[in-house]
CSV table of C-alpha atoms and ligand atoms in Angstrom, one decimal:
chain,number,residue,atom,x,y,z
A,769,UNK,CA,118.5,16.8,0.2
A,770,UNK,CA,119.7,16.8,3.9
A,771,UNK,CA,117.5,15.5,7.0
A,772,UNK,CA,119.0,18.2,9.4
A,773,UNK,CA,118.4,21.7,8.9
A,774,UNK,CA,122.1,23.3,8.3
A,775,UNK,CA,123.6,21.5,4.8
A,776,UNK,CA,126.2,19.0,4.7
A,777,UNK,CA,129.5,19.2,2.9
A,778,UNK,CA,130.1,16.1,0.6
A,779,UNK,CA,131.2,12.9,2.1
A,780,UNK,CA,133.2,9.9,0.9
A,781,UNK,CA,130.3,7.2,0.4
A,782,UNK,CA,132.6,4.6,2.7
A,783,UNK,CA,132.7,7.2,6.0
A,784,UNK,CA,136.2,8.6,5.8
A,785,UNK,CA,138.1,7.3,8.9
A,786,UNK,CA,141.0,5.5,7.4
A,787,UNK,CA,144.1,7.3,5.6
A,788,UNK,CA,144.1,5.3,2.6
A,789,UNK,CA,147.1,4.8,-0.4
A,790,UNK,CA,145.8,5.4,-3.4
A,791,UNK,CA,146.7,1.4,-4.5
A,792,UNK,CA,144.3,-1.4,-4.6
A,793,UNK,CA,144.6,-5.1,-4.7
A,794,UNK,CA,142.7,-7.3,-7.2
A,795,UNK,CA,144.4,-10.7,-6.4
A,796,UNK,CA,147.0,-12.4,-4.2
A,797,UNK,CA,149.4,-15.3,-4.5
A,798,UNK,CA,151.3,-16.1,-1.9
A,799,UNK,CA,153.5,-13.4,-0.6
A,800,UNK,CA,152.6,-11.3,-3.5
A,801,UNK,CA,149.8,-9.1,-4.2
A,802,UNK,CA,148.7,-7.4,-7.7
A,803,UNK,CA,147.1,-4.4,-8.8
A,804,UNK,CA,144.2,-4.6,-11.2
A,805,UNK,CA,146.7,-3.2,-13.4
A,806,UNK,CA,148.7,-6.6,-12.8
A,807,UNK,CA,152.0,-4.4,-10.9
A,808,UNK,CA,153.1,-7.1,-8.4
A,809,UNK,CA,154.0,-6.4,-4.6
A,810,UNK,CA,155.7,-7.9,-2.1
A,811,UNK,CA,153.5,-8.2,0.9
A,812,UNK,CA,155.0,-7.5,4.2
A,813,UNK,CA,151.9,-6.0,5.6
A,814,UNK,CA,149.7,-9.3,5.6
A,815,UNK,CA,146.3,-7.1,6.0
A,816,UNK,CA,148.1,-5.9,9.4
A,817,UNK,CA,149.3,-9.5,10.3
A,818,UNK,CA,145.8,-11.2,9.5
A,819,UNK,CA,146.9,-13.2,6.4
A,820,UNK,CA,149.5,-15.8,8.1
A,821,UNK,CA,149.2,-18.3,5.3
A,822,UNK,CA,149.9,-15.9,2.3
A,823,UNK,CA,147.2,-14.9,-0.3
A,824,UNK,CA,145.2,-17.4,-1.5
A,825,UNK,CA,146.6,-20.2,0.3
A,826,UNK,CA,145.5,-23.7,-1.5
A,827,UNK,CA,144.4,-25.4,1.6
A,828,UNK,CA,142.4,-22.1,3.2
A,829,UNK,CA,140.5,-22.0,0.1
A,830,UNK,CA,139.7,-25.3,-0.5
A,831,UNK,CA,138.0,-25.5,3.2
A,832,UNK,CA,136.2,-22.5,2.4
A,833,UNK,CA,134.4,-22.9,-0.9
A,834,UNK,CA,134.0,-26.6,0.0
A,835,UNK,CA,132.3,-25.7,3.6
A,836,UNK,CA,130.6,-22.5,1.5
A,837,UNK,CA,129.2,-25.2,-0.8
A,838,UNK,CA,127.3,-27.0,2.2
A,839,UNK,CA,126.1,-24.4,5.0
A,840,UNK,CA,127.3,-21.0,5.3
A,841,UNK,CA,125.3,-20.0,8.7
A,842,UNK,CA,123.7,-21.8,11.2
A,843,UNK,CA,123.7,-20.0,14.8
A,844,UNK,CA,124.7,-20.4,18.0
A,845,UNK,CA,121.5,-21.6,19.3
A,846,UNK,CA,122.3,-25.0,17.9
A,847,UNK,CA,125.7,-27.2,17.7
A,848,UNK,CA,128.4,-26.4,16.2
A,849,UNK,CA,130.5,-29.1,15.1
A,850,UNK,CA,133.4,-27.2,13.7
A,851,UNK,CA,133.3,-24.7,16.5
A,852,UNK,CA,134.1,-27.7,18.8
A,853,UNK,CA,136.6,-29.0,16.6
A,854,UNK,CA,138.4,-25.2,16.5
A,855,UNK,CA,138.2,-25.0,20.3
A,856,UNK,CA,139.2,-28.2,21.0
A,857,UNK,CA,142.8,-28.1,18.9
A,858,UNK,CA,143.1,-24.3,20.6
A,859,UNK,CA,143.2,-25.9,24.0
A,860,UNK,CA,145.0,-28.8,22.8
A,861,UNK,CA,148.2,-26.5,22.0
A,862,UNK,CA,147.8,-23.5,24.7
A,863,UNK,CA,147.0,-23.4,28.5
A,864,UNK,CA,143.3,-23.2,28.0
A,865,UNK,CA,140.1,-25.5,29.1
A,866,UNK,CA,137.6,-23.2,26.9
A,867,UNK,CA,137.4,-20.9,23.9
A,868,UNK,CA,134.6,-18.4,23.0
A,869,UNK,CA,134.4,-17.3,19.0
A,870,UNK,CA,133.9,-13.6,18.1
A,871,UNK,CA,134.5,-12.2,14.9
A,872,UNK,CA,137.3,-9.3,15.3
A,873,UNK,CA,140.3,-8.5,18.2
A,874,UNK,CA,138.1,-5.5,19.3
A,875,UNK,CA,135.4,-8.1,20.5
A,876,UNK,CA,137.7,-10.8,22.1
A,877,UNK,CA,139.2,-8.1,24.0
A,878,UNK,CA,135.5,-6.7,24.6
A,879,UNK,CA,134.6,-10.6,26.6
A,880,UNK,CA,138.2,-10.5,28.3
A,881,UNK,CA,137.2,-7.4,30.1
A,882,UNK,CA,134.0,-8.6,30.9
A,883,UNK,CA,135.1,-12.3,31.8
A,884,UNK,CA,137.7,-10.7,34.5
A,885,UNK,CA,134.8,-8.8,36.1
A,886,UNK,CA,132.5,-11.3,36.0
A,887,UNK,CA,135.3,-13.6,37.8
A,888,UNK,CA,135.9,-11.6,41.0
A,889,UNK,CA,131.9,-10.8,41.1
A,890,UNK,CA,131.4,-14.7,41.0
A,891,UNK,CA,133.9,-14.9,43.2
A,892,UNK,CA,132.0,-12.7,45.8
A,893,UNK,CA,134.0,-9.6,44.6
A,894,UNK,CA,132.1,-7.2,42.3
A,895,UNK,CA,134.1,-3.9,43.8
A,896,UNK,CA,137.3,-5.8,41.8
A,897,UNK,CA,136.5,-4.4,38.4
A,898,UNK,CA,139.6,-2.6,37.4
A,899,UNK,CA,142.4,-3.4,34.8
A,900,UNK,CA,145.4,-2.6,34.6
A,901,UNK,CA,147.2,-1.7,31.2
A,902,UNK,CA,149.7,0.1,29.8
A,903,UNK,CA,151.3,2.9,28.0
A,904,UNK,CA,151.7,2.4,24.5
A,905,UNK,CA,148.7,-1.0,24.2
A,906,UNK,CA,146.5,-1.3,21.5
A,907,UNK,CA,143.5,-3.3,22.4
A,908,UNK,CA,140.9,-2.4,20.1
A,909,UNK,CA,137.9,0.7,18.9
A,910,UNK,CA,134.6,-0.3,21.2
A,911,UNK,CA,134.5,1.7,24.6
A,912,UNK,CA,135.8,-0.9,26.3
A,913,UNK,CA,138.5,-1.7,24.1
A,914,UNK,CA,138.9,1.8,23.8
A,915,UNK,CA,139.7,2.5,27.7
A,916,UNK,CA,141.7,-0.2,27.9
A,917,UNK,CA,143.7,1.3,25.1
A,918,UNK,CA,144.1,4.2,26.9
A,919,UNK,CA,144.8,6.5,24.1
A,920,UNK,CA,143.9,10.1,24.0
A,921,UNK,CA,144.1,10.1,20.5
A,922,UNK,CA,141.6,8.1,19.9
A,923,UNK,CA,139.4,8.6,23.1
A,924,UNK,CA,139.0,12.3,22.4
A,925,UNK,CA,135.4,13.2,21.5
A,926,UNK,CA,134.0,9.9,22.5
A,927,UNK,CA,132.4,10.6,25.7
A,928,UNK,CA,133.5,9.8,29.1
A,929,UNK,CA,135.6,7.0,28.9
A,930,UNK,CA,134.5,3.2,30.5
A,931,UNK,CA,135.8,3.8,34.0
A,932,UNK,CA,138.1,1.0,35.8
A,933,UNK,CA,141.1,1.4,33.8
A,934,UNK,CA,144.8,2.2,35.5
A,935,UNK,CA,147.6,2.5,33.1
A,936,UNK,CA,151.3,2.6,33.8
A,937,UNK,CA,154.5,2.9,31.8
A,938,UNK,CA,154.8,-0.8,29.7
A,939,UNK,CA,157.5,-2.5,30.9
A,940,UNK,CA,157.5,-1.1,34.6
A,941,UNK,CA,157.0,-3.7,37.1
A,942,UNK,CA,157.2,-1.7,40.3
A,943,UNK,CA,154.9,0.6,38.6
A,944,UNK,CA,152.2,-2.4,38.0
A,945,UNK,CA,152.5,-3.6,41.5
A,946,UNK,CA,152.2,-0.3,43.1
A,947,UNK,CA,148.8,0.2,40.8
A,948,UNK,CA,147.5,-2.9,42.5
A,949,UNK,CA,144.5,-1.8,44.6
A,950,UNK,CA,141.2,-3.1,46.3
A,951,UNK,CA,139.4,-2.5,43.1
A,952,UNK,CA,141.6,-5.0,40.8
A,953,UNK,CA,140.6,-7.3,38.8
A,954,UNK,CA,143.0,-7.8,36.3
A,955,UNK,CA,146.3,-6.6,34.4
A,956,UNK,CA,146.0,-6.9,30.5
A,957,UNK,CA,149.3,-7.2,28.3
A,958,UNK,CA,150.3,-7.8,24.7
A,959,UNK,CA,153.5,-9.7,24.9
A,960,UNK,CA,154.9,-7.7,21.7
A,961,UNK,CA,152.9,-4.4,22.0
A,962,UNK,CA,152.2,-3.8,18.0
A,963,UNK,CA,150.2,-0.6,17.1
A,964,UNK,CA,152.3,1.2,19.5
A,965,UNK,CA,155.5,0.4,17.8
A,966,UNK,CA,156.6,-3.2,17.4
A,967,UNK,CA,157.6,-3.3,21.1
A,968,UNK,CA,158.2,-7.1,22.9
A,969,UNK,CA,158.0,-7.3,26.8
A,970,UNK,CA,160.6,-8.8,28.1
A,971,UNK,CA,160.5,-12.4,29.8
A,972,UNK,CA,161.4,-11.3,33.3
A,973,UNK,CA,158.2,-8.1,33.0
A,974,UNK,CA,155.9,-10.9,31.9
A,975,UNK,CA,157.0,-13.6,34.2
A,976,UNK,CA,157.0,-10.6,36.9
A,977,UNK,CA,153.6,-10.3,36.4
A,978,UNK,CA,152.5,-13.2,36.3
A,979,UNK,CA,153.7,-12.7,39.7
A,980,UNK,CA,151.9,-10.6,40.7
A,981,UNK,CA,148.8,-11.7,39.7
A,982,UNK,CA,149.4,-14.9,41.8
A,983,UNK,CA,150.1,-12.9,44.8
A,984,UNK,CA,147.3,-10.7,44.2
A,985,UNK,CA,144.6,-13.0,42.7
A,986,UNK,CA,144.5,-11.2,39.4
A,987,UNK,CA,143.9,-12.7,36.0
A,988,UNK,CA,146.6,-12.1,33.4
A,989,UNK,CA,144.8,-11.3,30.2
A,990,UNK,CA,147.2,-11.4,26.9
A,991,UNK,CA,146.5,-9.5,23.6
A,992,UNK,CA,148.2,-11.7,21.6
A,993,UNK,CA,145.7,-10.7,18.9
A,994,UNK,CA,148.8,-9.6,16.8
A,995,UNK,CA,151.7,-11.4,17.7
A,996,UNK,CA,149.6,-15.1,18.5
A,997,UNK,CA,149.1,-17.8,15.7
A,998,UNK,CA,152.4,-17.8,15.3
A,999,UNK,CA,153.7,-15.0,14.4
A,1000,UNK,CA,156.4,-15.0,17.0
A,1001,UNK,CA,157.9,-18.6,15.5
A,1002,UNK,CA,156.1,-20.4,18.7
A,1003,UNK,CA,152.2,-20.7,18.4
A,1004,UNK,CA,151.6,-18.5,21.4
A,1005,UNK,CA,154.3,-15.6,22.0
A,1006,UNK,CA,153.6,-16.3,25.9
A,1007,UNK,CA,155.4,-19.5,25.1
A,1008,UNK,CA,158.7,-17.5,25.0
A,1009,UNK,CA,158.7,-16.1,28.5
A,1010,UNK,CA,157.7,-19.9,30.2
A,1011,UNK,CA,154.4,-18.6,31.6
A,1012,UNK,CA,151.0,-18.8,31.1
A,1013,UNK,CA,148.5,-16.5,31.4
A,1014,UNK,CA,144.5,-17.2,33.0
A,1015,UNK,CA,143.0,-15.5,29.6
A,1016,UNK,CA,144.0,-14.5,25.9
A,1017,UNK,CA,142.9,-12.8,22.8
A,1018,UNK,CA,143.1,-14.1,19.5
A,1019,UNK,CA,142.1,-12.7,16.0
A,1020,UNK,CA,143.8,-11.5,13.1
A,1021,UNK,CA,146.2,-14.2,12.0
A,1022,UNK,CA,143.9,-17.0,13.5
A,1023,UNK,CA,141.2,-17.0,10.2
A,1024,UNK,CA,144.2,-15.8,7.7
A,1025,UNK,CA,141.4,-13.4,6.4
A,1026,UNK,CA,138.4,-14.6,7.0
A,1027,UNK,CA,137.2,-12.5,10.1
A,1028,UNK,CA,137.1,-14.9,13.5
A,1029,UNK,CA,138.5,-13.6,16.8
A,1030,UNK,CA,138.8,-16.2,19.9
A,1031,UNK,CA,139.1,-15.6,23.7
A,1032,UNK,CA,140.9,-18.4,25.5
A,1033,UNK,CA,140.4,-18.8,29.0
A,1034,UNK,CA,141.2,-21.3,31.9
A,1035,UNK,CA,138.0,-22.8,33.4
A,1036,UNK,CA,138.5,-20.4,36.4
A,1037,UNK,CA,138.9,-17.4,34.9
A,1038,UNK,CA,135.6,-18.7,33.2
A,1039,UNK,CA,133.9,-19.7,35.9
A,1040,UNK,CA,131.4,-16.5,36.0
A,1041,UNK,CA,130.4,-17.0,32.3
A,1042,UNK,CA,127.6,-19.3,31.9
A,1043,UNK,CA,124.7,-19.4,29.8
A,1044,UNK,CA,123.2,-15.9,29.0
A,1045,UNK,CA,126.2,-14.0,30.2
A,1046,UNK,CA,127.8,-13.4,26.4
A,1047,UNK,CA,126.9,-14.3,22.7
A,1048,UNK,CA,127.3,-13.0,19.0
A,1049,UNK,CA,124.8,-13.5,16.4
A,1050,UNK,CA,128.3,-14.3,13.7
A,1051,UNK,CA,131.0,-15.8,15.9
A,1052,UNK,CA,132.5,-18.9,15.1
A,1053,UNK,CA,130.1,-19.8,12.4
A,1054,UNK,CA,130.7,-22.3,9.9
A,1055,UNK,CA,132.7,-20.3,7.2
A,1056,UNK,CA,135.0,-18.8,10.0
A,1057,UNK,CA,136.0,-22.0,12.1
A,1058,UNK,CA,136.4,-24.0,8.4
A,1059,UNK,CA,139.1,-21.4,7.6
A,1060,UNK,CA,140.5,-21.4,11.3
A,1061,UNK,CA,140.6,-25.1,11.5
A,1062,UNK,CA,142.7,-24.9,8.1
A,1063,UNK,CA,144.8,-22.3,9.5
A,1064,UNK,CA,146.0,-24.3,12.5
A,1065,UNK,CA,146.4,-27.3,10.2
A,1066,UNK,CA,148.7,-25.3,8.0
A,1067,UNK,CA,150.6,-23.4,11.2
A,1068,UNK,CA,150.7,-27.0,13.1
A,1069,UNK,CA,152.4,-28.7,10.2
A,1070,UNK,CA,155.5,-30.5,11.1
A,1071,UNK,CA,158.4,-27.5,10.4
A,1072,UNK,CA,156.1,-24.8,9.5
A,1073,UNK,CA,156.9,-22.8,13.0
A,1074,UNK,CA,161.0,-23.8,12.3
A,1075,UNK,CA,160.4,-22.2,9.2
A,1076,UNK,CA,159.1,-18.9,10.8
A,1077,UNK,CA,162.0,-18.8,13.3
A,1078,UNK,CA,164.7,-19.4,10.7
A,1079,UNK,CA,163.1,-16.9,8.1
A,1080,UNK,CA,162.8,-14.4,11.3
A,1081,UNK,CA,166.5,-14.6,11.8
A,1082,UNK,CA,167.3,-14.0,8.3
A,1083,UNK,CA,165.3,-10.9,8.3
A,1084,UNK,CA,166.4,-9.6,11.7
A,1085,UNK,CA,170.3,-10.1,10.9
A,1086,UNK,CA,169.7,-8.5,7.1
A,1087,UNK,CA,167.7,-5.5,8.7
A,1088,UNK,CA,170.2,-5.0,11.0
A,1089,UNK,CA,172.8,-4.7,8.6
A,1090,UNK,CA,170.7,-2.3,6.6
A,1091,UNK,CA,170.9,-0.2,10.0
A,1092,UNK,CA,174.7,-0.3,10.5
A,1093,UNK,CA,174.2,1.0,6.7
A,1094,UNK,CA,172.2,3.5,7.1
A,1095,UNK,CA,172.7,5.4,10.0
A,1096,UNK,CA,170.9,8.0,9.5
A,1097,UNK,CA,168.2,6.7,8.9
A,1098,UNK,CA,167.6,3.7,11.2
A,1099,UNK,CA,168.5,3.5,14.4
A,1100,UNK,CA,167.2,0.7,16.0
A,1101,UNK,CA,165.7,-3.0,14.8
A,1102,UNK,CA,163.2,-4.5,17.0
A,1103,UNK,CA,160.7,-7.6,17.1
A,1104,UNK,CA,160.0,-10.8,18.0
A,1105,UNK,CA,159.6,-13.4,15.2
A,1106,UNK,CA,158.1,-12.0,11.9
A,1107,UNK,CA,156.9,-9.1,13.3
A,1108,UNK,CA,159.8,-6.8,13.0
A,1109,UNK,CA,159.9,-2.5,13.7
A,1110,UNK,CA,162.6,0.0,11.7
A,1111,UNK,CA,162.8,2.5,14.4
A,1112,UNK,CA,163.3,5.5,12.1
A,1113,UNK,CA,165.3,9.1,12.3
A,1114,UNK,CA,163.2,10.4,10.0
A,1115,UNK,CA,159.7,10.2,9.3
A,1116,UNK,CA,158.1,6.8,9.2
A,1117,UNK,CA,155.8,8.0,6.7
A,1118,UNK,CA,158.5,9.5,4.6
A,1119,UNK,CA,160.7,6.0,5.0
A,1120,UNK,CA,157.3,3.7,4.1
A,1121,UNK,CA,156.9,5.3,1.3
A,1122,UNK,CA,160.1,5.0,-0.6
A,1123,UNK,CA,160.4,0.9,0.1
A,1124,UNK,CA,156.4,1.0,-0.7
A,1125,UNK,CA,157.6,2.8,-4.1
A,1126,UNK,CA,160.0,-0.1,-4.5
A,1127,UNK,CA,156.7,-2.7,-4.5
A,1128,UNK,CA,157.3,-3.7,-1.1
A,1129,UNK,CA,154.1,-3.1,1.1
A,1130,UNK,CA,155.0,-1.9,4.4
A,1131,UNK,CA,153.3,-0.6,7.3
A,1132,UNK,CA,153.7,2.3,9.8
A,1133,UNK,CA,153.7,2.1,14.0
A,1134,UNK,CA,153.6,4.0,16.8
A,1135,UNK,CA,156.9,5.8,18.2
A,1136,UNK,CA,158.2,6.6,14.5
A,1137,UNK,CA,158.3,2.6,13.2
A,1138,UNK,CA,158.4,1.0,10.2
A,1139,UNK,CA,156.7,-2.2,10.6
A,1140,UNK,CA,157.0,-5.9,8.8
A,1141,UNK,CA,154.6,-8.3,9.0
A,1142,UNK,CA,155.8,-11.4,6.0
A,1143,UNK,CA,153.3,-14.0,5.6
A,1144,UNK,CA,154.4,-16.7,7.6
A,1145,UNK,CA,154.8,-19.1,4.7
A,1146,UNK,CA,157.8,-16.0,3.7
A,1147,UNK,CA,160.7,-18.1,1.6
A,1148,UNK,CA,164.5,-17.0,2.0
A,1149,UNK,CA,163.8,-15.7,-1.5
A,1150,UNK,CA,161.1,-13.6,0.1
A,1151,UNK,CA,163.2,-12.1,2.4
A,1152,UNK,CA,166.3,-11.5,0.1
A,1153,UNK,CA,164.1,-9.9,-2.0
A,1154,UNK,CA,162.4,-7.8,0.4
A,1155,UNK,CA,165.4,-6.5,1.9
A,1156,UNK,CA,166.9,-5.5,-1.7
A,1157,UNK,CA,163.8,-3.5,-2.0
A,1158,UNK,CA,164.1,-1.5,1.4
A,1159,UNK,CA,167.9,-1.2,0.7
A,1160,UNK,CA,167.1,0.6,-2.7
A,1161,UNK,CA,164.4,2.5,-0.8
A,1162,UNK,CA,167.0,3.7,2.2
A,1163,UNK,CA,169.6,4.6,-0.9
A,1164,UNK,CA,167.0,6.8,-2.4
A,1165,UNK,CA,166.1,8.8,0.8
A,1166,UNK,CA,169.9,9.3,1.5
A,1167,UNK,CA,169.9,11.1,-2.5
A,1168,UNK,CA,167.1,12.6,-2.0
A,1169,UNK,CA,168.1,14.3,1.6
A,1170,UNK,CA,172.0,15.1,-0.3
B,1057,LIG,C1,144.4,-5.3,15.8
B,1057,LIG,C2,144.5,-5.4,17.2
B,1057,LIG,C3,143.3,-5.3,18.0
B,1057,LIG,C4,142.0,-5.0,17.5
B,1057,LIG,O1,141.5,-5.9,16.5
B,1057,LIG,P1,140.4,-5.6,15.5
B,1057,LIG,O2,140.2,-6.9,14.8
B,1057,LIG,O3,140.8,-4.5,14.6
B,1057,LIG,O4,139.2,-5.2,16.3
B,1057,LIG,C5,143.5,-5.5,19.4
B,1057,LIG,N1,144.7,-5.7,20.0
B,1057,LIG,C6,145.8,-5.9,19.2
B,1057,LIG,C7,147.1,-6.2,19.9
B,1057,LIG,C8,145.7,-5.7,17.8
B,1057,LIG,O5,146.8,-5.8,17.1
């Protein structure tokens, strides 16, 4: 039976957007994940950098089945005690005075756009609506997101797209300034572009436009909705550079799989959002700040971060000898922290699936990467391991090509 009048082909019951493996997941310890069959990866994808701690971290699931056993849902029309608590220990470790909670990196880039243009028209300035971003960003799927993204790929067929977006090449200051106009509001940045191929900025472009924005009176909005929560080896990746920007975007790593996204702001990039002006019915409720409050106490421990860094320089330095090994197929290592690209010479496709045939799960980015994204709590062990695995996998190409 169809509702319209020309018949349908079959569809996949769950709508068929995503190019799935054929693999599934059953359980998770740690760094590892295992089939329903009980075949044990190692997990260097982390759900795309969302599960910092590991796989069923001790302390993540204690403070969710022990919050889950008390109240699950309350709303945001009443206090929200652990909400505070989340926002408060955000602020206490970044350059912010105030956090909203929102439940995915599409949204908290969704309320950065708005909170810029609702600055300048508090600020007597509605004509300043536009953003600049760049070439190769990734800042999430809504329409606004979706501008900002700027990607034809995946702004095709979707209407017109939200106007008050200027994009120029990432990395390219004189480009950014010379895109500075009337109409601006604000210039949006990830500090290690992820999607589009594991790509940091370097200090002097971020501190440049930070710049820029002071000269201008633009807000500098990060995405650090991938490379935040320490993924870099400092909380922040904005840490790095010596800068801080007026507004950021949190999500992924920040509930370690429980779904919680977070926009940090200054109170003046804030100043045009009071009450009425933004909501959602799910963010920040109960279950999600529990998790995220356990997150940070597991990321704030006392060496944890040191940890990251030394385990990030164990893996750069072994990948890099993989590409003085392999030179036809790797030809450049790049990163910050534990989010490392194999820029490939072959297909990226072809070179994830030979390490993801060696049980290590890997993920693809833009510009022909191979992406790693450990677990934060990744051992030395981990990493040894891990790199045997792609070494195998880089061997078996090279046969396979002969
Ligand atoms: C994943 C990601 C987003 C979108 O987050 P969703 O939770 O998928 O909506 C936005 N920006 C960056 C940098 C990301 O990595």
């Amino acid at each position: 039976m169809t509702s319209g009048s020309a018949p349908t082909a079959a569809i996949a019951p769950v709508l068929p957007t995503y190019n799935r493996a054929a693999v599934s997941f059953e359980r998770g310890h740690g760094a590892r994940a295992y089939t329903p069959e009980g075949e044990e990866y190692l997990d260097f994808g982390s759900g795309v950098a969302v599960n910092s701690c590991g796989h069923a971290h001790p302390h993540l699931v204690k403070a969710l089945t022990e919050q889950a056993e008390k109240i699950w849902h309350t709303s945001n029309v009443y206090q929200m005690p652990g909400q505070t608590r989340l926002a408060e220990r955000l602020i206490a470790h970044s350059f912010a005075d105030t956090v909203f909670f929102c439940n995915s990196g599409t949204e908290a880039s969704e309320l950065a756009i708005k909170m810029a243009r609702k600055f300048h028209a508090a600020s007597g300035h509605p004509e300043k609506f536009h953003i600049i971003t760049f070439t190769g960003a990734f800042h999430g799927r809504s329409l606004g997101a979706l501008a900002a993204t700027g990607n034809d790929k995946y702004l095709d067929g979707f209407g017109p797209p939200l106007s008050g977006f200027d994009q120029v090449e990432f990395g390219d200051l004189k480009a950014a300034e010379a895109a500075i106009g009337p109409h601006t509001a604000a210039i949006y940045v990830e500090p290690v572009q992820g999607e589009g191929g594991v790509m940091p900025a370097t200090h002097e472009f971020l501190r440049g436009l930070r710049k820029l924005c002071d000269a201008h009176g633009l807000l500098l909005m990060l995405d650090e909705i991938q490379c935040g929560m320490g993924r870099t080896g400092k909380l922040f990746a904005y840490e790095w550079a010596g800068i801080a920007p007026d507004i950021m975007a949190l999500a992924k790593g920040l509930g370690g799989g429980f779904p919680i996204g977070a926009v940090l702001a200054t109170a003046n990039a804030a100043k045009g959002m009071v009450a009425g002006t933004h909501g959602s019915t799910f963010g920040g409720n109960p279950l999600a700040t529990a998790v995220g409050n356990a997150v940070l106490d597991v990321v704030l421990a006392d060496g944890f971060l040191d940890n990251v860094q030394r385990q990030s320089l164990n893996l750069k330095q072994s990948l890099e000898r993989l590409k003085d090994l392999h030179p036809t197929l790797i030809s450049d290592v790049r990163g910050s922290g534990l989010m490392m690209g194999l820029k490939c010479k072959v297909q990226n496709t072809d070179v994830q699936k030979a390490i993801v045939e060696q049980k290590l799960l890997v993920l693809t980015a833009g510009d022909n990467v191979v992406r790693l994204l450990p677990p934060l709590i990744v051992t030395h062990e981990d990493v040894t391991e891990a790199i045997a695995k792609i070494e195998r996998a880089l061997v078996a190409l090279e046969h396979a090509k002969a």
